[in-house]
C-alpha positions as a Markdown table, in Angstrom:
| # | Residue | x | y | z |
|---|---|---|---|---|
| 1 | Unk | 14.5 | 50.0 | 49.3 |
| 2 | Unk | 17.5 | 51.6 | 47.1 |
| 3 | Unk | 20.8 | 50.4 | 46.5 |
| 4 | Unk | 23.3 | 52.3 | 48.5 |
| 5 | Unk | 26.2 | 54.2 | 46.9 |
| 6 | Unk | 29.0 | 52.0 | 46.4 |
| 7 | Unk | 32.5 | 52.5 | 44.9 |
| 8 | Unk | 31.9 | 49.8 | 42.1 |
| 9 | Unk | 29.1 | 52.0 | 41.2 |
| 10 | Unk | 31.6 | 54.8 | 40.1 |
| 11 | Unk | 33.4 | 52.2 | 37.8 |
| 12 | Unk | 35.0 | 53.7 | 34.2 |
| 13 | Unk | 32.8 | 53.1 | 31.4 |
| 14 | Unk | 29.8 | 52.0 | 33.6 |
| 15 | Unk | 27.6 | 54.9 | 33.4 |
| 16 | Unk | 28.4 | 54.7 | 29.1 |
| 17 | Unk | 27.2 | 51.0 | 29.3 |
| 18 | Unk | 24.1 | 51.8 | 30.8 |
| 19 | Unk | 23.2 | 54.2 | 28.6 |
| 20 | Unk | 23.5 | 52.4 | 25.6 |
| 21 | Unk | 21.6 | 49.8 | 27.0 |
| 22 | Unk | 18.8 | 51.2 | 27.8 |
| 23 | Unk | 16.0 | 48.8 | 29.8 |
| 24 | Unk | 19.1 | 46.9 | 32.3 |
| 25 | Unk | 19.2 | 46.6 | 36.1 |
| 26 | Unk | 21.9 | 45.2 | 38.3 |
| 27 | Unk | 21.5 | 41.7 | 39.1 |
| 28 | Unk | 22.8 | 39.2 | 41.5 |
| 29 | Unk | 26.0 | 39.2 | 43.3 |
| 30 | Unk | 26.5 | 43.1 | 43.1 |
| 31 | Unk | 23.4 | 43.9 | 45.0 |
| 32 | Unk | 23.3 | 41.6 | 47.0 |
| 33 | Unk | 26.5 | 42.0 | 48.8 |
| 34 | Unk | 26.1 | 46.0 | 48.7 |
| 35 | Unk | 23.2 | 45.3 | 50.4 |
| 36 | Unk | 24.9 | 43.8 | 53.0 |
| 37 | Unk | 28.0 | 46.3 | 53.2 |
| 38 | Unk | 30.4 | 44.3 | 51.4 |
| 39 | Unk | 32.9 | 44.4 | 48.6 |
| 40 | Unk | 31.9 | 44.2 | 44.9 |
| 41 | Unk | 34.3 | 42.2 | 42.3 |
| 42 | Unk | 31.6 | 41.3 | 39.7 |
| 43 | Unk | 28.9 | 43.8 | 38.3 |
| 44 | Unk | 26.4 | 41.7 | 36.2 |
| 45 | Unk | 23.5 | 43.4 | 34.5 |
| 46 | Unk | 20.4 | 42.0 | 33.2 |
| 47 | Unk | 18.2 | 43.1 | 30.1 |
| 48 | Unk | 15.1 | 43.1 | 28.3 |
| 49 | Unk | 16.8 | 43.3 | 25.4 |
| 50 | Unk | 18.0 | 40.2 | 23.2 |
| 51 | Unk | 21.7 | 39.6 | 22.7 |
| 52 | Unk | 22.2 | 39.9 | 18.9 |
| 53 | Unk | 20.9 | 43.4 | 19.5 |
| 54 | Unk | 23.0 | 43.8 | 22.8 |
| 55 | Unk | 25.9 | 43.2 | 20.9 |
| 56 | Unk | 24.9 | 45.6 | 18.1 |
| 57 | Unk | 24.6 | 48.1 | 20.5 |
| 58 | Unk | 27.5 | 47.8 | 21.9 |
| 59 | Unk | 29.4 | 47.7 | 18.6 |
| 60 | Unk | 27.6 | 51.2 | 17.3 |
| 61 | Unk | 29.3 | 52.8 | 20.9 |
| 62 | Unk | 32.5 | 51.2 | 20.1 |
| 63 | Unk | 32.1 | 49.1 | 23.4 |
| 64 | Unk | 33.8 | 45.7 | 22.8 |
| 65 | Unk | 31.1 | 42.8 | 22.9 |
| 66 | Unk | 32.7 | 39.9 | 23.4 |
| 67 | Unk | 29.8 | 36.3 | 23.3 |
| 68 | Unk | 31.2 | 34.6 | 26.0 |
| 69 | Unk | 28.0 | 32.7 | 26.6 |
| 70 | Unk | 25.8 | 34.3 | 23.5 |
| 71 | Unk | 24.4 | 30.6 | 23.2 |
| 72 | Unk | 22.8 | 31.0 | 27.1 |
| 73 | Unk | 21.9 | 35.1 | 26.6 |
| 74 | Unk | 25.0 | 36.2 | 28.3 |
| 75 | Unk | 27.7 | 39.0 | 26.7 |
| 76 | Unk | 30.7 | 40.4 | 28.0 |
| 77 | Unk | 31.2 | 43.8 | 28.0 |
| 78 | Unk | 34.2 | 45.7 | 27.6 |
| 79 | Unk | 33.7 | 49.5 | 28.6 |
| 80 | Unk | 36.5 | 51.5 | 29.5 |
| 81 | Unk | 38.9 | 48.5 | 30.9 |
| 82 | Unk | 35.1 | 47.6 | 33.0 |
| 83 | Unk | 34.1 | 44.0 | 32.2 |
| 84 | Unk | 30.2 | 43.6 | 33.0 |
| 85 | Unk | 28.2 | 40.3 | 31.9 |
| 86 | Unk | 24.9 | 41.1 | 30.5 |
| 87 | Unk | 22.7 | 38.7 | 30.4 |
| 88 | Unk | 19.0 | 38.6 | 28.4 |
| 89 | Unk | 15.9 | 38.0 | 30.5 |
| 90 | Unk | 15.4 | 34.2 | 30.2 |
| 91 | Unk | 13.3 | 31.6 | 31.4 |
| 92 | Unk | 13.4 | 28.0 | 31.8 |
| 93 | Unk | 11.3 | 25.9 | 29.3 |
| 94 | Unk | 13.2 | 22.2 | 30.3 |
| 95 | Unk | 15.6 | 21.2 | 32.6 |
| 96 | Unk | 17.7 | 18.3 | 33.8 |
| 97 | Unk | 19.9 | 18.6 | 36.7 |
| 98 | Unk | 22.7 | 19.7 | 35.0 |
| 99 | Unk | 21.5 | 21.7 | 31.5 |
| 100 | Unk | 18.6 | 24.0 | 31.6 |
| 101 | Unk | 16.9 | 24.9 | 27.8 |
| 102 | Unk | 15.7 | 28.4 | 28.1 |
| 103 | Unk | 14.0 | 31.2 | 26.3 |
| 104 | Unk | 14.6 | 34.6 | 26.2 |
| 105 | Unk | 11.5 | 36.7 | 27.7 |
| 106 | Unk | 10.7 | 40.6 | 29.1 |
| 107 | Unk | 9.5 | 39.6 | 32.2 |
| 108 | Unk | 11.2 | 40.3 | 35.0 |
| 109 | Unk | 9.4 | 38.2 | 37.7 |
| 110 | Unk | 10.1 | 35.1 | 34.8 |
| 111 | Unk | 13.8 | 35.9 | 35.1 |
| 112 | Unk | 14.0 | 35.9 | 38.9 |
| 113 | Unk | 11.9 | 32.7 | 39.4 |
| 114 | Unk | 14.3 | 31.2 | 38.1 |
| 115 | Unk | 17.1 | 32.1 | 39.8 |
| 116 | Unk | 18.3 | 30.0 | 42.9 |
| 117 | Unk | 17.5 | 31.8 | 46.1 |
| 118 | Unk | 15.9 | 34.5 | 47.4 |
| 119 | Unk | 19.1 | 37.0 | 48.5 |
| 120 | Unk | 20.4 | 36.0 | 44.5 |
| 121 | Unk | 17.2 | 37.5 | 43.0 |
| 122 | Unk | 17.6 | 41.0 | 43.7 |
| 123 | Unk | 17.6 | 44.0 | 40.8 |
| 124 | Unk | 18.6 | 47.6 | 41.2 |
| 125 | Unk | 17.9 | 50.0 | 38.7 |
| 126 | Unk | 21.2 | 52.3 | 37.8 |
| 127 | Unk | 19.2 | 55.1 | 37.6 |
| 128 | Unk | 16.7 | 55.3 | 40.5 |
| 129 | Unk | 18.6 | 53.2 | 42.6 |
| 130 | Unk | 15.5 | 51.1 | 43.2 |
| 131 | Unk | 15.9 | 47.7 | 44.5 |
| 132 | Unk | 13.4 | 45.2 | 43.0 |
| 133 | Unk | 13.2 | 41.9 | 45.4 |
| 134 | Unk | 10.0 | 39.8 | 44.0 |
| 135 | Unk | 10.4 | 36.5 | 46.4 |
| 136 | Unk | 11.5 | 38.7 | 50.2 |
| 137 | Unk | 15.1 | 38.2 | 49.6 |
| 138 | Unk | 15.7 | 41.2 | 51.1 |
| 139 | Unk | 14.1 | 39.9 | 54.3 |
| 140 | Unk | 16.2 | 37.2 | 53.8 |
| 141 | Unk | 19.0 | 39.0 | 54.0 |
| 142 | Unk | 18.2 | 40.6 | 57.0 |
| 143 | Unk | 17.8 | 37.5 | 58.5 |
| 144 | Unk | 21.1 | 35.9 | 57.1 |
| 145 | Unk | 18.9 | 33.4 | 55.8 |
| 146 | Unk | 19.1 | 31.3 | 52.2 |
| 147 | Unk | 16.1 | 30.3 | 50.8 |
| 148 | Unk | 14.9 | 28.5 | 47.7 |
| 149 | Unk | 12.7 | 30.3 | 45.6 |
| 150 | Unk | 9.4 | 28.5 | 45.2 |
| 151 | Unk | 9.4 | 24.1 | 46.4 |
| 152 | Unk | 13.1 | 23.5 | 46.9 |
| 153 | Unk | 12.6 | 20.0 | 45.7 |
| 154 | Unk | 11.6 | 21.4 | 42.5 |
| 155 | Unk | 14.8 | 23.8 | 42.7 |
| 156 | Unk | 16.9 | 21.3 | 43.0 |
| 157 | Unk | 15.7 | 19.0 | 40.5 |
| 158 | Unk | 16.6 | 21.5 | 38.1 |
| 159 | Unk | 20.0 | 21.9 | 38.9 |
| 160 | Unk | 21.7 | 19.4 | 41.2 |
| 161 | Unk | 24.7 | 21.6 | 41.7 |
| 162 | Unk | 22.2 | 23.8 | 43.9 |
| 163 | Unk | 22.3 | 21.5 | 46.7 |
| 164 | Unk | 26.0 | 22.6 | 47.5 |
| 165 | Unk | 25.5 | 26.4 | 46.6 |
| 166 | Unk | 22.8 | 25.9 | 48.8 |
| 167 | Unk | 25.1 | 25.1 | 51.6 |
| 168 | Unk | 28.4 | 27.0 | 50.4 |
| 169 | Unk | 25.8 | 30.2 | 50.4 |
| 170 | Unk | 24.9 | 29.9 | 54.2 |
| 171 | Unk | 28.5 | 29.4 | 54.6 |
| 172 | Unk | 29.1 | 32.7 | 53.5 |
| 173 | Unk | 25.9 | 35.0 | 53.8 |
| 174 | Unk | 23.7 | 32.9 | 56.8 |
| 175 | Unk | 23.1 | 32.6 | 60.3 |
| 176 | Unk | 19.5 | 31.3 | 59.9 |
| 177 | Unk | 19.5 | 27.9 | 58.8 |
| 178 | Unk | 16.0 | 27.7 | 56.8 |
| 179 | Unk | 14.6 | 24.3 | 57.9 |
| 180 | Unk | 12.4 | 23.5 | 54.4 |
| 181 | Unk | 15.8 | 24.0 | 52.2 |
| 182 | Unk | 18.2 | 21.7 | 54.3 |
| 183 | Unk | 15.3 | 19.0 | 54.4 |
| 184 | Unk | 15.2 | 19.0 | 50.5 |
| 185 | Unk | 19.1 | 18.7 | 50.3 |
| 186 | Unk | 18.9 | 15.5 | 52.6 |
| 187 | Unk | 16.7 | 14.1 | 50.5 |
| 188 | Unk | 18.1 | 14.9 | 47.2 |
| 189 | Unk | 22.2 | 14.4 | 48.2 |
| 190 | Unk | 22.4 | 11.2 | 45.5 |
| 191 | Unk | 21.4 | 13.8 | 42.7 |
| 192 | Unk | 25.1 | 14.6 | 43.2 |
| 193 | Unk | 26.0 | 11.8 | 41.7 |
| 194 | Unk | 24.8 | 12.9 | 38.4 |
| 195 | Unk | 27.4 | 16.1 | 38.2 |
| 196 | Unk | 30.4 | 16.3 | 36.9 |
| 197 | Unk | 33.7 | 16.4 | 39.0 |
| 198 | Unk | 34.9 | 19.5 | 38.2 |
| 199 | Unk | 31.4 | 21.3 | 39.2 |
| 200 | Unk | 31.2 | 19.5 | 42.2 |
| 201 | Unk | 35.1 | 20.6 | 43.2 |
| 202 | Unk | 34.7 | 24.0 | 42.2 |
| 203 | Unk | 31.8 | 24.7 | 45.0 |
| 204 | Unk | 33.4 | 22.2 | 47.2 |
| 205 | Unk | 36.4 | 24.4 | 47.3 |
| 206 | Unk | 34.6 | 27.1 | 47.5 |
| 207 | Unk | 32.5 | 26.4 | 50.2 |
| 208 | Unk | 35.7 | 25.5 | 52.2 |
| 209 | Unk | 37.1 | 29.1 | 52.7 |
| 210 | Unk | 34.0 | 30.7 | 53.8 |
| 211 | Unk | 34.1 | 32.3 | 57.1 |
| 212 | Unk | 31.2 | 29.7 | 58.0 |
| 213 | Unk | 32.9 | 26.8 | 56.5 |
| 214 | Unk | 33.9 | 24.9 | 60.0 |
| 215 | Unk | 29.9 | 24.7 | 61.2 |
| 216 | Unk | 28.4 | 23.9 | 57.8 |
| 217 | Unk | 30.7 | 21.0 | 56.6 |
| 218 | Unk | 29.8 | 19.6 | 60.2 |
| 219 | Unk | 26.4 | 19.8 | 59.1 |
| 220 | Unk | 26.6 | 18.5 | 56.0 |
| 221 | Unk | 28.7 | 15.5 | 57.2 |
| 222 | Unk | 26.1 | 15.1 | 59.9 |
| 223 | Unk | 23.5 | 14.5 | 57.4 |
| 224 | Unk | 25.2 | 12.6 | 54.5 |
| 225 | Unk | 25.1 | 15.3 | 52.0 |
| 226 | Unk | 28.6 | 14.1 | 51.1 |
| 227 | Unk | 28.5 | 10.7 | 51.1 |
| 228 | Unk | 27.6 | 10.5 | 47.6 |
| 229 | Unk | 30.8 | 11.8 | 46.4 |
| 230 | Unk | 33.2 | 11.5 | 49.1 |
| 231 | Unk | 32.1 | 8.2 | 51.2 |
| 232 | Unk | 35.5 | 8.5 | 52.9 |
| 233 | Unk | 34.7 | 12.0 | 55.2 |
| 234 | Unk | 33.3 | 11.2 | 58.7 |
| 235 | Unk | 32.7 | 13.1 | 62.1 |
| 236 | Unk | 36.3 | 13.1 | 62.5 |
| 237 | Unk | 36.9 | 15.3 | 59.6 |
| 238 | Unk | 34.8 | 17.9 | 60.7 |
| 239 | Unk | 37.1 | 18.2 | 64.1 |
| 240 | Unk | 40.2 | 18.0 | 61.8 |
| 241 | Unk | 38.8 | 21.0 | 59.8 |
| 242 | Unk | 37.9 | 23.2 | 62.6 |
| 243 | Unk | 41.5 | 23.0 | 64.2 |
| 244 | Unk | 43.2 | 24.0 | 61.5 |
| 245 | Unk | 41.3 | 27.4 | 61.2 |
| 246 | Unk | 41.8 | 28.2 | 64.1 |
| 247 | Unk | 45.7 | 27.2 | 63.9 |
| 248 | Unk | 45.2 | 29.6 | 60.4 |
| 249 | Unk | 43.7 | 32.2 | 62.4 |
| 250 | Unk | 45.6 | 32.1 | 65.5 |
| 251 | Unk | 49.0 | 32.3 | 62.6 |
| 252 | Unk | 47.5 | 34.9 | 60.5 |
| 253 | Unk | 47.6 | 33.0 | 58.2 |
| 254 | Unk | 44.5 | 32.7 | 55.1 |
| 255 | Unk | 42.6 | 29.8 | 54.8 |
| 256 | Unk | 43.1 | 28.0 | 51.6 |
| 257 | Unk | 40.9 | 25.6 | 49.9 |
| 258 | Unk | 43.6 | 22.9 | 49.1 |
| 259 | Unk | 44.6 | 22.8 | 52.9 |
| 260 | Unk | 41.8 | 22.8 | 54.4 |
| 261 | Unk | 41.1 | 19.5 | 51.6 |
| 262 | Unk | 43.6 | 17.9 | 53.2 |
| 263 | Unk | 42.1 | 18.1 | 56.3 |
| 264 | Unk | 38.8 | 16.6 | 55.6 |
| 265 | Unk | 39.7 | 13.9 | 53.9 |
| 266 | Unk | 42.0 | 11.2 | 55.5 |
| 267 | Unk | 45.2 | 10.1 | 54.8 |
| 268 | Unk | 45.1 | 7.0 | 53.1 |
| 269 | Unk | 42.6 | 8.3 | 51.3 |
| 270 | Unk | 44.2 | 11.6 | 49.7 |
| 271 | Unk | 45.1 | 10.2 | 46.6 |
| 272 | Unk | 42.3 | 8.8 | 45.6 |
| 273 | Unk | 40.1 | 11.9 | 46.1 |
| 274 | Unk | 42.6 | 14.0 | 44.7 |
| 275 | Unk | 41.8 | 12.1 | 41.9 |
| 276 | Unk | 37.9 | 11.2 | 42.1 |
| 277 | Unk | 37.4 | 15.4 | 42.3 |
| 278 | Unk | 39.8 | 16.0 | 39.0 |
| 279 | Unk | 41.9 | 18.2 | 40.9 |
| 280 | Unk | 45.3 | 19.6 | 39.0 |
| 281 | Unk | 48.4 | 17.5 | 39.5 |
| 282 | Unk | 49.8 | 20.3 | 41.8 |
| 283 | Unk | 46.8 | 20.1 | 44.0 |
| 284 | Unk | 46.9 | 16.6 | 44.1 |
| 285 | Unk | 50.7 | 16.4 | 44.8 |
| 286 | Unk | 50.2 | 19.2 | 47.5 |
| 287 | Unk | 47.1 | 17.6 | 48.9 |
| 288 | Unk | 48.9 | 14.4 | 49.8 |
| 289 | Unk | 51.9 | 16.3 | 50.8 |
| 290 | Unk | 49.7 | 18.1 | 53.1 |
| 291 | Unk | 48.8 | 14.6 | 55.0 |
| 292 | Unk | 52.7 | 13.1 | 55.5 |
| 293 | Unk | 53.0 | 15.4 | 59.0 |
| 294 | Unk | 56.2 | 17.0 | 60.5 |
| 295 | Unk | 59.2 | 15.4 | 61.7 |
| 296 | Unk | 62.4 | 17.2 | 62.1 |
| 297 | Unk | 63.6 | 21.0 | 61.7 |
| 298 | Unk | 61.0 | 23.2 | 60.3 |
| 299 | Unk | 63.8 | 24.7 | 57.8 |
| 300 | Unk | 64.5 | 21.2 | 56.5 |
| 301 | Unk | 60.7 | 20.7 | 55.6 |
| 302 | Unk | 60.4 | 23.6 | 54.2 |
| 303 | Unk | 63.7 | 23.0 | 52.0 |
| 304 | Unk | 62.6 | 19.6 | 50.9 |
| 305 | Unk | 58.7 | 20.1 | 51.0 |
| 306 | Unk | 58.6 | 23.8 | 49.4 |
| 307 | Unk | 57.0 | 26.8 | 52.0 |
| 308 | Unk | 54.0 | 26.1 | 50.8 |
| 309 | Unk | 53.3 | 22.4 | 51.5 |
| 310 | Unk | 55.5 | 23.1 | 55.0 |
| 311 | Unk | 53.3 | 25.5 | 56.0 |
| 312 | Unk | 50.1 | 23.4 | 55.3 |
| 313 | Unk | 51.5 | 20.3 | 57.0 |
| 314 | Unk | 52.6 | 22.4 | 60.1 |
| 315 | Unk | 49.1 | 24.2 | 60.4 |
| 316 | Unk | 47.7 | 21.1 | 60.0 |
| 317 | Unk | 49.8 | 19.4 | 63.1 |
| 318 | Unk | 48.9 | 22.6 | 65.0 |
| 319 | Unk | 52.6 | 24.1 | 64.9 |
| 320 | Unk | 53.4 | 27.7 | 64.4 |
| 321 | Unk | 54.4 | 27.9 | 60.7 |
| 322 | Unk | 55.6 | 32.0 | 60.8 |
| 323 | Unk | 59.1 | 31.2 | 60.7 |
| 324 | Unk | 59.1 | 29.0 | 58.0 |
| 325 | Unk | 56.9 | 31.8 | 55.8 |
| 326 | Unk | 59.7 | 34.5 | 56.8 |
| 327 | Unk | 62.7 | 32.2 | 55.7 |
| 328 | Unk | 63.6 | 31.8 | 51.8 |
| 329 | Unk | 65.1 | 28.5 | 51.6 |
| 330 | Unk | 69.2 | 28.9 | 50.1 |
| 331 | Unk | 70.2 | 26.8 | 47.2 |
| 332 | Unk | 73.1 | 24.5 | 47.7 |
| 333 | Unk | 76.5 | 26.4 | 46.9 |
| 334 | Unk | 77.7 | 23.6 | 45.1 |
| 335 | Unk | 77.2 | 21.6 | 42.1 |
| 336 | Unk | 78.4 | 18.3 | 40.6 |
| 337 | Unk | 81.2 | 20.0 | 38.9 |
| 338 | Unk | 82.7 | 20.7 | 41.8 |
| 339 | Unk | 82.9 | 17.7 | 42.9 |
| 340 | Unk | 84.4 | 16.6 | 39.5 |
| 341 | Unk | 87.4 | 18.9 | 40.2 |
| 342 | Unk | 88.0 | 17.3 | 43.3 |
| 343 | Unk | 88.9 | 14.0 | 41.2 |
| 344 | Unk | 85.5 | 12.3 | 41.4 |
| 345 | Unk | 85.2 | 10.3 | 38.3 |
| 346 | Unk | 81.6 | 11.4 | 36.2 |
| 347 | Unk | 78.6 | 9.5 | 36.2 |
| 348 | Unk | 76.0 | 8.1 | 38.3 |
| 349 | Unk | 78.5 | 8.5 | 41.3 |
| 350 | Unk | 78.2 | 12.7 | 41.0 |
| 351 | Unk | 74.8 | 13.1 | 41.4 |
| 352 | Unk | 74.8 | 10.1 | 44.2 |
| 353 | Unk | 77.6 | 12.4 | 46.1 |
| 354 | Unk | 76.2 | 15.6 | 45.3 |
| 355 | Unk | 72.8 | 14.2 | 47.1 |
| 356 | Unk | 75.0 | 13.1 | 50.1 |
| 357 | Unk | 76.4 | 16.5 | 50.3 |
| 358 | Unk | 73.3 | 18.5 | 50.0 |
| 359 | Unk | 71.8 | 15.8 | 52.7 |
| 360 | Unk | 74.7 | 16.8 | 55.4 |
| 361 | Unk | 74.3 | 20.3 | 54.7 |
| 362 | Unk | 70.5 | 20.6 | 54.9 |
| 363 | Unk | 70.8 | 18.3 | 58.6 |
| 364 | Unk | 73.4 | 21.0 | 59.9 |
| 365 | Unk | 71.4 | 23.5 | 59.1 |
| 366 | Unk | 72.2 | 25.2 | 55.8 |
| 367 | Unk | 75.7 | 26.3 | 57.0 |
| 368 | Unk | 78.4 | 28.6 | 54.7 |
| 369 | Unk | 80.7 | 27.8 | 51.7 |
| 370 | Unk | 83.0 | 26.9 | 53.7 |
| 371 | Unk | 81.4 | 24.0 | 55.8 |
| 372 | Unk | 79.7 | 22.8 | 52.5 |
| 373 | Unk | 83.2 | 22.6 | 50.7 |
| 374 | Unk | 84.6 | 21.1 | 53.5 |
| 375 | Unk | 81.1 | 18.5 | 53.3 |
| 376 | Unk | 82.5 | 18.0 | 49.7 |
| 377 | Unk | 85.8 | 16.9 | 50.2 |
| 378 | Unk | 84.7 | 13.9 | 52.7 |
| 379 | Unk | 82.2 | 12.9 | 50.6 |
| 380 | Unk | 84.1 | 12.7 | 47.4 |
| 381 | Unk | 87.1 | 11.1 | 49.1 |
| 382 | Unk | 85.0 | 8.4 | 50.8 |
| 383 | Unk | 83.5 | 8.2 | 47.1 |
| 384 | Unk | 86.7 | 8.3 | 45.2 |
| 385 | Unk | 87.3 | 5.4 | 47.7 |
| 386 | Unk | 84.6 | 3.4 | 46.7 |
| 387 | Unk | 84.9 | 3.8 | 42.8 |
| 388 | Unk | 88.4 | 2.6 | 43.4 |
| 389 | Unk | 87.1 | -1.0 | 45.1 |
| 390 | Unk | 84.4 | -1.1 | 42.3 |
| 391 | Unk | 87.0 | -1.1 | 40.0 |
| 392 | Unk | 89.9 | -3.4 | 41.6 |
| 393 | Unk | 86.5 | -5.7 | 42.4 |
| 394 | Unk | 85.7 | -5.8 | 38.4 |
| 395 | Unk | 82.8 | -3.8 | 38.7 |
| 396 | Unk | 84.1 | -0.4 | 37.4 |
């Protein structure tokens, strides 16, 4: 088989890479998903050659050589604004579930054996176009099927993290679910246990906006691949998942990997798992957000919540959420001095009053100056009132 033409192919300062290198092939993602008709966003290349003299020959062509992961065998190369990794052949020599120690080698059967699955060890030579697949990942592909390369057991061991590509891939790429790979996953889910947060979040969220995302979370709830690391998700979230994308599809609207968080995990348990998967205090704030529901105008929420957690908690109560993405929400034509003018005394009792006003005027509906100065002048008189029995009261 050869690698189709593709336009990432014709990429600036491509071709130049290439020929400085010598003995490199693409690798991976590229070739994989050109394979399959689909867009390219990262071109990685793999060589023979090792990367202290990588980077000196990128330095003679005045291509900038940046060692991103030099310690690993990978270099990031500059040409022509084009960013390509290129990574040394390697192999492993120990692993242990989360590290691997490897050593560099020329063999490129060593190189893919250790890669993860089948459709991910696939090499296309710049030149010829040829496509080298040593483990039928191009069968695979065909098939829409992820496979382990070699005893998945084994695979997994080596890298725990591969139990949720595993899943996040057939999420995206498969149709066939291979029966030998989801057995070792079941068997292995308390290996997650041994991975960091922020790994485990990254392909969680991931896996979450793929177009197979509803089916294969049900799947993996069904067989407690999850319970490891989140106890809390049940059958129920599955359900909870699968009707917001299809309120997100039925709006238009993209899925997003914080939203569709919120609707796997429940409520009273946002928080916590906000925090358990080390996710930024935005998310976090957004992701319990997401769970306190709608009540009220649509406008309002989306004044006091922000669009974006509005239109998360209205997808997620299956309401429309178009008009509150077409609105901009106004800010309040009034501040505290203002009110100041209109003989309020300052202190605490200005912001207290500007809050009342802001509160009348977002319940009527965000209406004109006029309305809000007329908002103003009850509020300040019934507060001017007030101050004054504070202060005949001895409390002023």
């Amino acid at each position: 088989m050869t690698l189709p033409p593709a336009p990432w192919r014709d990429r600036a300062g491509l071709a130049e890479l290439i020929g400085v290198l010598g003995d490199a092939r693409y690798v991976g993602g590229a070739v994989r998903d050109t394979l399959l008709g689909l867009p390219v966003s990262d071109v990685d290349l793999a060589t023979s050659l090792e990367p202290p003299e990588v980077v000196r020959r990128l330095e003679i062509a005045g291509i900038r050589a940046v060692p991103t992961g030099i310690a690993h065998g990978t270099v990031t190369a500059v040409s022509q604004g084009t960013v390509v990794e290129v990574t040394t052949l390697r192999r492993d020599v120990a692993t242990d579930g989360r590290h691997a120690v490897v050593a560099y080698t020329d063999n490129w059967h060593e190189d893919a054996a250790r890669r993860d699955f089948t459709i991910n060890a696939l090499y296309a030579d710049p030149l010829s176009s040829r496509v080298d697949d040593f483990f039928g990942g191009i069968d695979d592909l065909a098939a829409r099927r992820i496979r382990f390369i070699g005893d998945p057991l084994r695979r997994i061991a080596e890298d725990h993290l591969r139990i949720l590509r595993f899943f996040r891939f057939h999420a995206r790429f498969g149709q066939v679910m291979d029966p030998d790979g989801l057995a070792a996953c079941v068997a292995r889910a308390n290996d997650l246990m041994a991975l960091s947060r922020e790994r485990i979040t990254a392909e969680l969220l991931k896996l979450l906006v793929a177009p197979g995302a509803v089916p294969v979370t049900r799947l993996m709830i069904e067989h407690g691949i999850l319970v490891p690391v989140l106890p809390e998700l049940d059958p129920a979230s599955a359900g909870r998942l699968d009707a917001l994308a299809q309120a997100e599809a039925q709006a238009g609207v993209a899925p997003d990997a914080i939203r569709r968080l919120a609707a796997v995990v429940p409520a009273a348990a946002a928080e916590s798992i906000g925090a358990r998967l080390k996710l930024s205090k935005a998310d976090r704030k957004r992701l319990v957000s997401a769970k306190h529901g709608v009540e009220g105008d649509v406008r309002a929420l989306a004044y006091r919540a922000g669009i974006e957690s509005a239109v998360d908690r209205l997808l997620l109560a299956g309401e429309d959420p178009r008009d509150a993405l077409a609105w901009t929400p106004p800010l309040l034509p009034i501040g505290g001095g203002a009110l100041v003018e209109r003989g309020l005394r300052r202190g605490p009792a200005v912001a207290a009053a500007l809050k009342a006003v802001e509160d009348q005027w977002v319940a009527e509906g965000f209406p004109g100056n006029s309305r809000v100065a007329s908002i103003a002048d009850s509020v300040v008189a019934d507060a001017i009132i007030r101050q004054a029995d504070d202060a005949s009261s001895g409390f002023a």
